[in-house]
Every structure is written in C-alpha cells, then in structure tokens.
PDB file of C-alpha atoms in Angstrom:
ATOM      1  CA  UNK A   1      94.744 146.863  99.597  1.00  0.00           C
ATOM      2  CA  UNK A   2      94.046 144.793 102.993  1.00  0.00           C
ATOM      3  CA  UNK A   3      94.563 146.782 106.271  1.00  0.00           C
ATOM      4  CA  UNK A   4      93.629 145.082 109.269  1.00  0.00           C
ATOM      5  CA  UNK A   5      94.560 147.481 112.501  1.00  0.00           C
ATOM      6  CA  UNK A   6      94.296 144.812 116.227  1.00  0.00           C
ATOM      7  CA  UNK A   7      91.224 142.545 114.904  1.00  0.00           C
ATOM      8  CA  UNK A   8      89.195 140.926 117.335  1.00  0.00           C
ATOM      9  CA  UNK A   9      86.802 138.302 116.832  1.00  0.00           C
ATOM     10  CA  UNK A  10      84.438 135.880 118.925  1.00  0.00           C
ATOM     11  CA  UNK A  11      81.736 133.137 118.964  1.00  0.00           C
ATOM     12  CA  UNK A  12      79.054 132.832 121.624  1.00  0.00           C
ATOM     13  CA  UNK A  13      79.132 129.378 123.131  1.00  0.00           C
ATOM     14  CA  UNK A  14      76.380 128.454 125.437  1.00  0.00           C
ATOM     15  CA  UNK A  15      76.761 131.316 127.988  1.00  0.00           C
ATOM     16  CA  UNK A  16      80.436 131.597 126.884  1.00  0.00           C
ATOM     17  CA  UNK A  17      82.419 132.784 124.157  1.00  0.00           C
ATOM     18  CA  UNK A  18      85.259 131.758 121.717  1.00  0.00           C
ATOM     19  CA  UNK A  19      87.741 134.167 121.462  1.00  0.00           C
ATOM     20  CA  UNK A  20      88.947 133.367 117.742  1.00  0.00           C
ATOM     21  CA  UNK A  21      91.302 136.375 116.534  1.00  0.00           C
ATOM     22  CA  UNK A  22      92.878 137.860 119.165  1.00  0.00           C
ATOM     23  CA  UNK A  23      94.226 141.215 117.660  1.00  0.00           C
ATOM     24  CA  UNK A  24      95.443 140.574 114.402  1.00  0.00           C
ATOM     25  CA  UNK A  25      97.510 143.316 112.637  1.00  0.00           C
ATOM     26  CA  UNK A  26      98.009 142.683 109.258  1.00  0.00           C
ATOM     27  CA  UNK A  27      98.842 144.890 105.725  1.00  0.00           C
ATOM     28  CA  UNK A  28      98.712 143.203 102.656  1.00  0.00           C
ATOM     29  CA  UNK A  29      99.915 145.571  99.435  1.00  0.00           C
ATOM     30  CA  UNK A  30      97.974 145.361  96.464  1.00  0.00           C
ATOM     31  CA  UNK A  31      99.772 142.528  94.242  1.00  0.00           C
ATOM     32  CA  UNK A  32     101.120 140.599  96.940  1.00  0.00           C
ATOM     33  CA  UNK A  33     100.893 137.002  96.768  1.00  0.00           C
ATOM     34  CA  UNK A  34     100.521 135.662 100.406  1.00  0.00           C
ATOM     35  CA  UNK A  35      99.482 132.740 102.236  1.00  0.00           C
ATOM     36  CA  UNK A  36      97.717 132.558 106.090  1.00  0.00           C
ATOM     37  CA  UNK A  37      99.196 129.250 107.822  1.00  0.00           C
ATOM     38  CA  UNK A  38      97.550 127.784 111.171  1.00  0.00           C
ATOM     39  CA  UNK A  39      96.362 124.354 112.317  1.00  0.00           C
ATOM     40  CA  UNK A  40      92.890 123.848 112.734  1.00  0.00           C
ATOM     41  CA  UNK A  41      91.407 126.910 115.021  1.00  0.00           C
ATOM     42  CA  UNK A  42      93.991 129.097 114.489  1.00  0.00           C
ATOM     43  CA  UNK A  43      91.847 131.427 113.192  1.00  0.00           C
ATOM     44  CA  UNK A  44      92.238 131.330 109.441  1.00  0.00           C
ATOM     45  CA  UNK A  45      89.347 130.868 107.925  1.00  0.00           C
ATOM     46  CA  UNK A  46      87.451 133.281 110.342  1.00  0.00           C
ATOM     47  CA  UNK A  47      90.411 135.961 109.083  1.00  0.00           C
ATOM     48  CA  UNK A  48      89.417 135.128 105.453  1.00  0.00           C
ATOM     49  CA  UNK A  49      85.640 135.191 106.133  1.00  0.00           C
ATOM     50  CA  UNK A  50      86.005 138.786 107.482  1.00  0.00           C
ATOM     51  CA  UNK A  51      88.310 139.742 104.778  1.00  0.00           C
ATOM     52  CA  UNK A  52      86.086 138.341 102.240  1.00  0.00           C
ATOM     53  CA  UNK A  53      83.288 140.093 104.067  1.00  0.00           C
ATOM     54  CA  UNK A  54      81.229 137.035 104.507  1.00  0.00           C
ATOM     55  CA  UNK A  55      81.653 137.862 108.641  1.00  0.00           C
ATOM     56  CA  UNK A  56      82.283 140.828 110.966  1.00  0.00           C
ATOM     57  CA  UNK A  57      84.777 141.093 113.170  1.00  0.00           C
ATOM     58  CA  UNK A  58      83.857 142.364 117.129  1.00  0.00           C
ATOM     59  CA  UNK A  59      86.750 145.273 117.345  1.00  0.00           C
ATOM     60  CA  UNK A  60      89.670 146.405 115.513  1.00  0.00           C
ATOM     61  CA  UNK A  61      89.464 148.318 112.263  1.00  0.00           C
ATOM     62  CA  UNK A  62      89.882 146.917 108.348  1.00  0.00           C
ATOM     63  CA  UNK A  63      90.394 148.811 104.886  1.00  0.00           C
ATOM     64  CA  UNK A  64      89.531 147.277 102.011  1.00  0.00           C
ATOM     65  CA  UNK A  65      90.840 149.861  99.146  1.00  0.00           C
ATOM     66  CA  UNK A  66      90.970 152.219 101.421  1.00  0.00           C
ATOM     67  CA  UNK A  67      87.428 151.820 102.544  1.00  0.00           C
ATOM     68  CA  UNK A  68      87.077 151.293 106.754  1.00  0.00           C
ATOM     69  CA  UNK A  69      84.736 148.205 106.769  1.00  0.00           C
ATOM     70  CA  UNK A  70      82.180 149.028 109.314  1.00  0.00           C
ATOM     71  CA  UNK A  71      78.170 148.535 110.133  1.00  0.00           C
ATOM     72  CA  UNK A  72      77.319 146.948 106.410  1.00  0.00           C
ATOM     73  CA  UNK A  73      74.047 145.622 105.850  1.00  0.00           C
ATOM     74  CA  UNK A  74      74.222 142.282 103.758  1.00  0.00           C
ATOM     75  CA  UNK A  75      73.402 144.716 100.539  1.00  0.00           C
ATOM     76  CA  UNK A  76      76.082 146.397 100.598  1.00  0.00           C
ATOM     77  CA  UNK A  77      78.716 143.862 101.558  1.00  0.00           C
ATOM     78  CA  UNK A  78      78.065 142.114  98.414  1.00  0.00           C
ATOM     79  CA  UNK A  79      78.651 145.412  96.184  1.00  0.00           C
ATOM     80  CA  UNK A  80      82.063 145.567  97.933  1.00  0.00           C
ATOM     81  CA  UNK A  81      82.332 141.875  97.233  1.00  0.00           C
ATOM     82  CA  UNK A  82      81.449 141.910  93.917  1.00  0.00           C
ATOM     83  CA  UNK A  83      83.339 144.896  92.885  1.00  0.00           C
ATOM     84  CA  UNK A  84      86.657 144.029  94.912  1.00  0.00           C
ATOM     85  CA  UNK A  85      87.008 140.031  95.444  1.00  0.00           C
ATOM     86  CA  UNK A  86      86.813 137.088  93.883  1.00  0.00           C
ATOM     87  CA  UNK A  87      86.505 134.141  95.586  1.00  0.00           C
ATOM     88  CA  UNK A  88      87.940 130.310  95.376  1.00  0.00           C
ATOM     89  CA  UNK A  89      86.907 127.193  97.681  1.00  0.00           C
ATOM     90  CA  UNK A  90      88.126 123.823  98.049  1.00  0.00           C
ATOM     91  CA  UNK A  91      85.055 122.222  97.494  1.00  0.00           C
ATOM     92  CA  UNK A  92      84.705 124.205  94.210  1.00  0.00           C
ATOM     93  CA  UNK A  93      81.417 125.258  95.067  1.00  0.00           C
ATOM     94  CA  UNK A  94      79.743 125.262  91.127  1.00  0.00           C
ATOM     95  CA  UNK A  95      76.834 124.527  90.609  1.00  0.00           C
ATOM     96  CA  UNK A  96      75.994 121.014  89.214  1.00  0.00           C
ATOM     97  CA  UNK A  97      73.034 121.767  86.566  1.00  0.00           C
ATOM     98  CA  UNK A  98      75.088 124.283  84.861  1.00  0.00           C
ATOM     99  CA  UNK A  99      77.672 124.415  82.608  1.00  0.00           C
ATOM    100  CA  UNK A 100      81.197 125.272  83.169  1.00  0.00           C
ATOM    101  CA  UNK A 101      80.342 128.183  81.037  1.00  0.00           C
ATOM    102  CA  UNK A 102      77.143 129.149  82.996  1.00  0.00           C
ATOM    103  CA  UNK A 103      79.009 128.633  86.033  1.00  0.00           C
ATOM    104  CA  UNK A 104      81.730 131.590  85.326  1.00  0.00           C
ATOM    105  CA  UNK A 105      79.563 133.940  83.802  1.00  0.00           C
ATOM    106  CA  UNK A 106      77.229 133.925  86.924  1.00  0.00           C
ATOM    107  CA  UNK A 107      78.666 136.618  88.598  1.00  0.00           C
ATOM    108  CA  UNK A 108      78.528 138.582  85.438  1.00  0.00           C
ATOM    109  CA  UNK A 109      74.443 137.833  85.798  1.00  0.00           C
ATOM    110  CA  UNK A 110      74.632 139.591  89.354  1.00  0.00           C
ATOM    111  CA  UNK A 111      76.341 142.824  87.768  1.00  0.00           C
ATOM    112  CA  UNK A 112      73.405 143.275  85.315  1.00  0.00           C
ATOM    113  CA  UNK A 113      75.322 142.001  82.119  1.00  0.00           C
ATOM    114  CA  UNK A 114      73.338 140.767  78.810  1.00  0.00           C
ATOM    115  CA  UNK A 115      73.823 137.530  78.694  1.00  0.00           C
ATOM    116  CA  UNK A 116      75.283 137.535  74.843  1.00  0.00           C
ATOM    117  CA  UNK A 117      78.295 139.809  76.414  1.00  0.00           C
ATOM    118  CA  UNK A 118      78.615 137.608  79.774  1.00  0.00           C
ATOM    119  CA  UNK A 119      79.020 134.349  77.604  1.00  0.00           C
ATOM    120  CA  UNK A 120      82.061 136.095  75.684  1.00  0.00           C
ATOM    121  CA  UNK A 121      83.575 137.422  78.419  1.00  0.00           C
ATOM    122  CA  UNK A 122      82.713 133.637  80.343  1.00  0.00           C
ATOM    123  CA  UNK A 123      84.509 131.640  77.161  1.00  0.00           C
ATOM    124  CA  UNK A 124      87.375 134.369  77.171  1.00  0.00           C
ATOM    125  CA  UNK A 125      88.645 133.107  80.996  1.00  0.00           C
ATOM    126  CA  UNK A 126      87.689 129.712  79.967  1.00  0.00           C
ATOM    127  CA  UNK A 127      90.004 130.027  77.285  1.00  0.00           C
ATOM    128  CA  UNK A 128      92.608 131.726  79.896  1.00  0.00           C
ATOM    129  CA  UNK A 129      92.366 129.018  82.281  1.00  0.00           C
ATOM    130  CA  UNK A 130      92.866 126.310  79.509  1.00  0.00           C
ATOM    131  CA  UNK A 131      89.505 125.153  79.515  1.00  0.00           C
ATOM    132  CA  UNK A 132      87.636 126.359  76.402  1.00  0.00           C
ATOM    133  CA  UNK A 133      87.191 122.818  74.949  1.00  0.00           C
ATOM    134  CA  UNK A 134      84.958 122.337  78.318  1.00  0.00           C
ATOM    135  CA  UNK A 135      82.408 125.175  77.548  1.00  0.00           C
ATOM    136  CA  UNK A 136      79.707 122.585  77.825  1.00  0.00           C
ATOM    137  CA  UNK A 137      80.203 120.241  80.112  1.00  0.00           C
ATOM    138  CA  UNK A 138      78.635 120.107  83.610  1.00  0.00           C
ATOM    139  CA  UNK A 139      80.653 119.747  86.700  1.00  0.00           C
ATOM    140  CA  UNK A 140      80.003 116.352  87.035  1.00  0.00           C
ATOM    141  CA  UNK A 141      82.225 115.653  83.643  1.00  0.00           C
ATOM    142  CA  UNK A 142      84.602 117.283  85.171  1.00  0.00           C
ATOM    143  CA  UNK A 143      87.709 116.159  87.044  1.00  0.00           C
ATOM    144  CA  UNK A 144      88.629 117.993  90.588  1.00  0.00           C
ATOM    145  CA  UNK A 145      91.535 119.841  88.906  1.00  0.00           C
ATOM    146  CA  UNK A 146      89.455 121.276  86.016  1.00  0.00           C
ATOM    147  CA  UNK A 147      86.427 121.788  88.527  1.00  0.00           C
ATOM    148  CA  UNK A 148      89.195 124.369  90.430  1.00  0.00           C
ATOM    149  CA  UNK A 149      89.618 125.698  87.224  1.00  0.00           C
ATOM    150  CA  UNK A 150      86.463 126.503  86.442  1.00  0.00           C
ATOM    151  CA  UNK A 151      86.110 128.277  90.162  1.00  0.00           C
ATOM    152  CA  UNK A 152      89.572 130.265  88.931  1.00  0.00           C
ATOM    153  CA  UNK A 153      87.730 131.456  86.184  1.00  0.00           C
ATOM    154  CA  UNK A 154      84.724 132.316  88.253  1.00  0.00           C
ATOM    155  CA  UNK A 155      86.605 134.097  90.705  1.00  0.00           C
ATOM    156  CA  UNK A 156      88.385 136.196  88.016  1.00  0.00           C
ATOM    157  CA  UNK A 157      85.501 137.231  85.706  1.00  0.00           C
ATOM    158  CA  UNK A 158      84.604 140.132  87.736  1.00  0.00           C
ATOM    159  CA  UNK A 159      88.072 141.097  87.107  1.00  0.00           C
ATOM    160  CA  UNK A 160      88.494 141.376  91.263  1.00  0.00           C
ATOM    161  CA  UNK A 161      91.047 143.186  92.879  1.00  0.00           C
ATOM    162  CA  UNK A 162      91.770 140.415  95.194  1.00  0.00           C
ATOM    163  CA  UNK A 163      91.174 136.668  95.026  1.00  0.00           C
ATOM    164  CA  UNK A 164      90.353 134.976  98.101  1.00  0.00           C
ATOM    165  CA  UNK A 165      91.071 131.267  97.823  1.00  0.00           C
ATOM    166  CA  UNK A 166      90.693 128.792 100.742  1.00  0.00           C
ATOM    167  CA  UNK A 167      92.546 125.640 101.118  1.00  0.00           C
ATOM    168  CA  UNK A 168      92.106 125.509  97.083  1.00  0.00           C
ATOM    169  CA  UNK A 169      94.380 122.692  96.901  1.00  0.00           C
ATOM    170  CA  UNK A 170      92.532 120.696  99.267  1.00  0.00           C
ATOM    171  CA  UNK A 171      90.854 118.178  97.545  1.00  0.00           C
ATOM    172  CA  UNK A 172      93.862 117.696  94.680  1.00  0.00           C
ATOM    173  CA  UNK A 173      96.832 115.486  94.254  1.00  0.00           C
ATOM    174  CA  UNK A 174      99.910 116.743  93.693  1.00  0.00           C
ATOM    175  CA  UNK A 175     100.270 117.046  90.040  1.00  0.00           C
ATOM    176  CA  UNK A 176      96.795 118.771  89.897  1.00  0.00           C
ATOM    177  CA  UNK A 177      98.070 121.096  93.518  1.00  0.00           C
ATOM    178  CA  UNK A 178     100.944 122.328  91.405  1.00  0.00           C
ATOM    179  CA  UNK A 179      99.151 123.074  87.853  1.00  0.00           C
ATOM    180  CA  UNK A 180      96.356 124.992  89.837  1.00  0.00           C
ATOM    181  CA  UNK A 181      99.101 126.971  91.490  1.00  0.00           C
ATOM    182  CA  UNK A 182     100.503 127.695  88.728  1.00  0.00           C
ATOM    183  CA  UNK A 183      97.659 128.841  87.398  1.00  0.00           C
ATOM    184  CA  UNK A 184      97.240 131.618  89.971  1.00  0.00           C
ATOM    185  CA  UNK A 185     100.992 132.664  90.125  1.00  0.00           C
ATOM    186  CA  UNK A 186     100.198 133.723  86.597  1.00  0.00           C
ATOM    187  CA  UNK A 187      97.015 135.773  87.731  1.00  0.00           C
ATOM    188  CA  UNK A 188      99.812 136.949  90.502  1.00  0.00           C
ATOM    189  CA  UNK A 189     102.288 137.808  87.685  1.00  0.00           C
ATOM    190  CA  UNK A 190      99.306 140.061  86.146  1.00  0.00           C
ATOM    191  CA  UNK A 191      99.424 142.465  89.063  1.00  0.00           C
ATOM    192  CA  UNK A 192      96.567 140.867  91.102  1.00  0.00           C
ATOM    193  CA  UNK A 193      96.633 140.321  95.051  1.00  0.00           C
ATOM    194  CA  UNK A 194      96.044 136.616  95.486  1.00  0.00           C
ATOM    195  CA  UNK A 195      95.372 135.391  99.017  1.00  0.00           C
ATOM    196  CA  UNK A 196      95.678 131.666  99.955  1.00  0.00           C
ATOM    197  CA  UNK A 197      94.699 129.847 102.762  1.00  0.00           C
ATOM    198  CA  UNK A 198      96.191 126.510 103.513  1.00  0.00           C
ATOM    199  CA  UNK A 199      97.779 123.987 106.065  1.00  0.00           C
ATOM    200  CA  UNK A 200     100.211 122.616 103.798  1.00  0.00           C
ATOM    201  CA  UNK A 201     103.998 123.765 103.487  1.00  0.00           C
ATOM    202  CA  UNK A 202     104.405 123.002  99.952  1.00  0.00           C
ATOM    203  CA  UNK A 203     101.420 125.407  98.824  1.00  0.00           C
ATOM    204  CA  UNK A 204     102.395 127.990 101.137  1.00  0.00           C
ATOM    205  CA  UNK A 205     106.121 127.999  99.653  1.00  0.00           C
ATOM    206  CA  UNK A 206     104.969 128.327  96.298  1.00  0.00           C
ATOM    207  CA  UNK A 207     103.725 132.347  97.232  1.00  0.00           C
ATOM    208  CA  UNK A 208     105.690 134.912  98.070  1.00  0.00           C
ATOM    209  CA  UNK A 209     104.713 135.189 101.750  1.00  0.00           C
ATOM    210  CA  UNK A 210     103.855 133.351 104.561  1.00  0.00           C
ATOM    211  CA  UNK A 211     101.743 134.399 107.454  1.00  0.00           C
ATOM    212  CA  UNK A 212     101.099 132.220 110.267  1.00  0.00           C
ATOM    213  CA  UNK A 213      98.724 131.798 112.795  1.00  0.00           C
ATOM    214  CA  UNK A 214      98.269 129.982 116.120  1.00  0.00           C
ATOM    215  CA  UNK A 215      95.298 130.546 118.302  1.00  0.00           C
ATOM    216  CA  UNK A 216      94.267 133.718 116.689  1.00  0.00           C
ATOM    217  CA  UNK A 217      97.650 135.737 117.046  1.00  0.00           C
ATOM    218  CA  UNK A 218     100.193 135.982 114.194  1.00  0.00           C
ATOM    219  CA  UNK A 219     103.217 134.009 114.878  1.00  0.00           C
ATOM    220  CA  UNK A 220     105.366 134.484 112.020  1.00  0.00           C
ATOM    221  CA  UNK A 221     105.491 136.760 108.730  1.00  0.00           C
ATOM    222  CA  UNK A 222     108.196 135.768 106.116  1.00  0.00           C
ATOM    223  CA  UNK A 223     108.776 136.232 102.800  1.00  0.00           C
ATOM    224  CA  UNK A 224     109.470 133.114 101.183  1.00  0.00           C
ATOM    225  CA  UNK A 225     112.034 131.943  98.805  1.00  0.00           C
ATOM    226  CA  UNK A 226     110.208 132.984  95.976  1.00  0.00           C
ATOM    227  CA  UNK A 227     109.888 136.659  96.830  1.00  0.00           C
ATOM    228  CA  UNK A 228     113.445 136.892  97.514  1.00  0.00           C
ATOM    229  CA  UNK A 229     114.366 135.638  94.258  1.00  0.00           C
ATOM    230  CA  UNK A 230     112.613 138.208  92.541  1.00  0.00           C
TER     231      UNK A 230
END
C-alpha cells in the first residue's frame, strides 16, 4: 500500500539546508496498523506530509497503490488524496460555522456528490462513530473527544484506503486518548491501513507496529504486543 524505497528530504535555510529524512526505507501492507515514533525533528511529520502527499520528497522513490509518486501538480495530488487517504489532525481541523454533519460530508462536496446523498452517507459515519445525536451541533458544542470524532468520520467518508492521523491524541486526556483509539482499531479491524503519528508510548502500543525515528533515519521497527497476540 505504502512503499517508500531510500527517501530523502530537505529544507533550504538561509544559504543552507536541513537535511530532514535521510533515506528512509519503509513498506507498509495494506491493513497494517502502524505507528511512526521520534522526538521533535525526527522527521515524522515531514514522512507523513509526503505520504499524505501534502509535500515532496528531494530523492528516493514512493508507491502509493502501486502508483510511483513523482512530478504531481497540486491537481492531481488531491485526486490521489481524495481517492486513497483520509486524513486526521490533532487540532481537529473542522470548520467552526458548520455542523458536525456539514463538516463530514465535505469531502463528499469535493467528489461531486448531491448533497441529499452526501448528508446520508455524512449521518451514516456519524452514526458509526457514535455521534448521530450530534448531527447539528457546531464544533464549538463540542467537546475535544467528540471534535476527533467528528474528524474520524471525516477522514473515513471517502471510504480511504489509508487514514493518516497525526498526533490525534494530542490534545485529549486519557479516557478520551483511549476511546478515540479504540475507535480506529475498529476501522483497523475492518481491513483499513491506519497510520498514526505520535510521541507517546501508550498510543504507539495500542497498534500493531512501531516505527521509530531519530534524526530522519529509522531506528527501530517492531511489532508490538498487540500484533503478536493476534
């Protein structure tokens, strides 16, 4: 599903340049549930901003389903993106004057649905993500664990081959941490590849395998506890 063949990535700074990922190689099987570890500039979130093909990388070579990612214009980036991922951020990232039920059927507005047929399908994840009796309220109404929710549902709408979600645990206690994983162990459980970035252990452990990062090499690639009691 994800093949990433000696990734390379850097950032002009001033007349010099950051040399972020430093020749990742990484295969990720479609219905894997893993996680990408790393302190702060490690390299993570630049990996998941390629991945999610919301950057470029400099050299290497990466497959998504198959296809070699190479010289897309922003057009056709989000095709891939909105056929292929789905997409979950820490800070939620809904938008405030709509709905929780405008807010996941948006991406069903980009793919040229009627809107009677993108409301259905909208209330249907609603319903799957335990929020039905929310339809209508805004994100302000909200509290952070049903605002992740909401971005779940988002993020699954599309029906996604992958779901991209970065540090989504962030900005939740514990209790909330452990219901929204959950939540997507159950999409995992449903066949689809899930892909987590985080800095803390607890999350991490909770999917079925760790990858870890320090100053853009991989350092470590387990499977965790969970994978090996399957």
């Amino acid at each position: 599903m994800i093949k990433i063949e000696n990734l390379h990535k850097s950032y002009p700074i001033g007349k010099d340049s950051l040399h972020v990922l430093k020749g990742i190689d990484l295969h990720i099987k479609e219905g894997e549930f893993v996680s990408i570890m790393g302190s702060s500039g490690s390299g993570k979130s630049t990996l998941l901003n390629i991945v999610g093909l919301l950057d470029i990388h400099d050299a290497g070579n990466y497959y998504l389903n198959g296809q070699l990612i190479k010289d897309l214009n922003e057009k056709k980036a989000a095709i891939l993106r909105n056929k292929f991922l789905g997409f979950v951020f820490q800070s939620f990232n809904l938008i405030s004057y709509k709905t929780a039920l405008e807010n996941v059927a948006l991406p069903l507005y980009y793919k040229g649905i009627n809107k009677k047929e993108r409301l259905k399908v909208a209330m249907d994840y609603l319903d799957k993500v335990g929020l039905k009796d929310w339809a209508s309220h805004l994100p302000n109404e909200l509290s952070g664990g049903q605002k992740q929710r909401v971005a779940i549902a988002r993020a699954l709408v599309t029906n996604p081959k992958v779901v991209l979600a970065d540090e989504p645990t962030g900005a939740l206690d514990t209790t909330t941490t452990d219901s929204v994983m959950d939540l997507l162990k159950d999409i995992n459980d449903e066949g689809m590849t899930v892909f987590v970035i985080t800095h803390e252990e607890e999350v991490a452990n909770q999917t079925k395998r760790i990858v870890r990062l320090r100053d853009g090499v991989i350092i470590n690639d387990t499977l965790t506890k969970v994978a090996k009691a399957l």
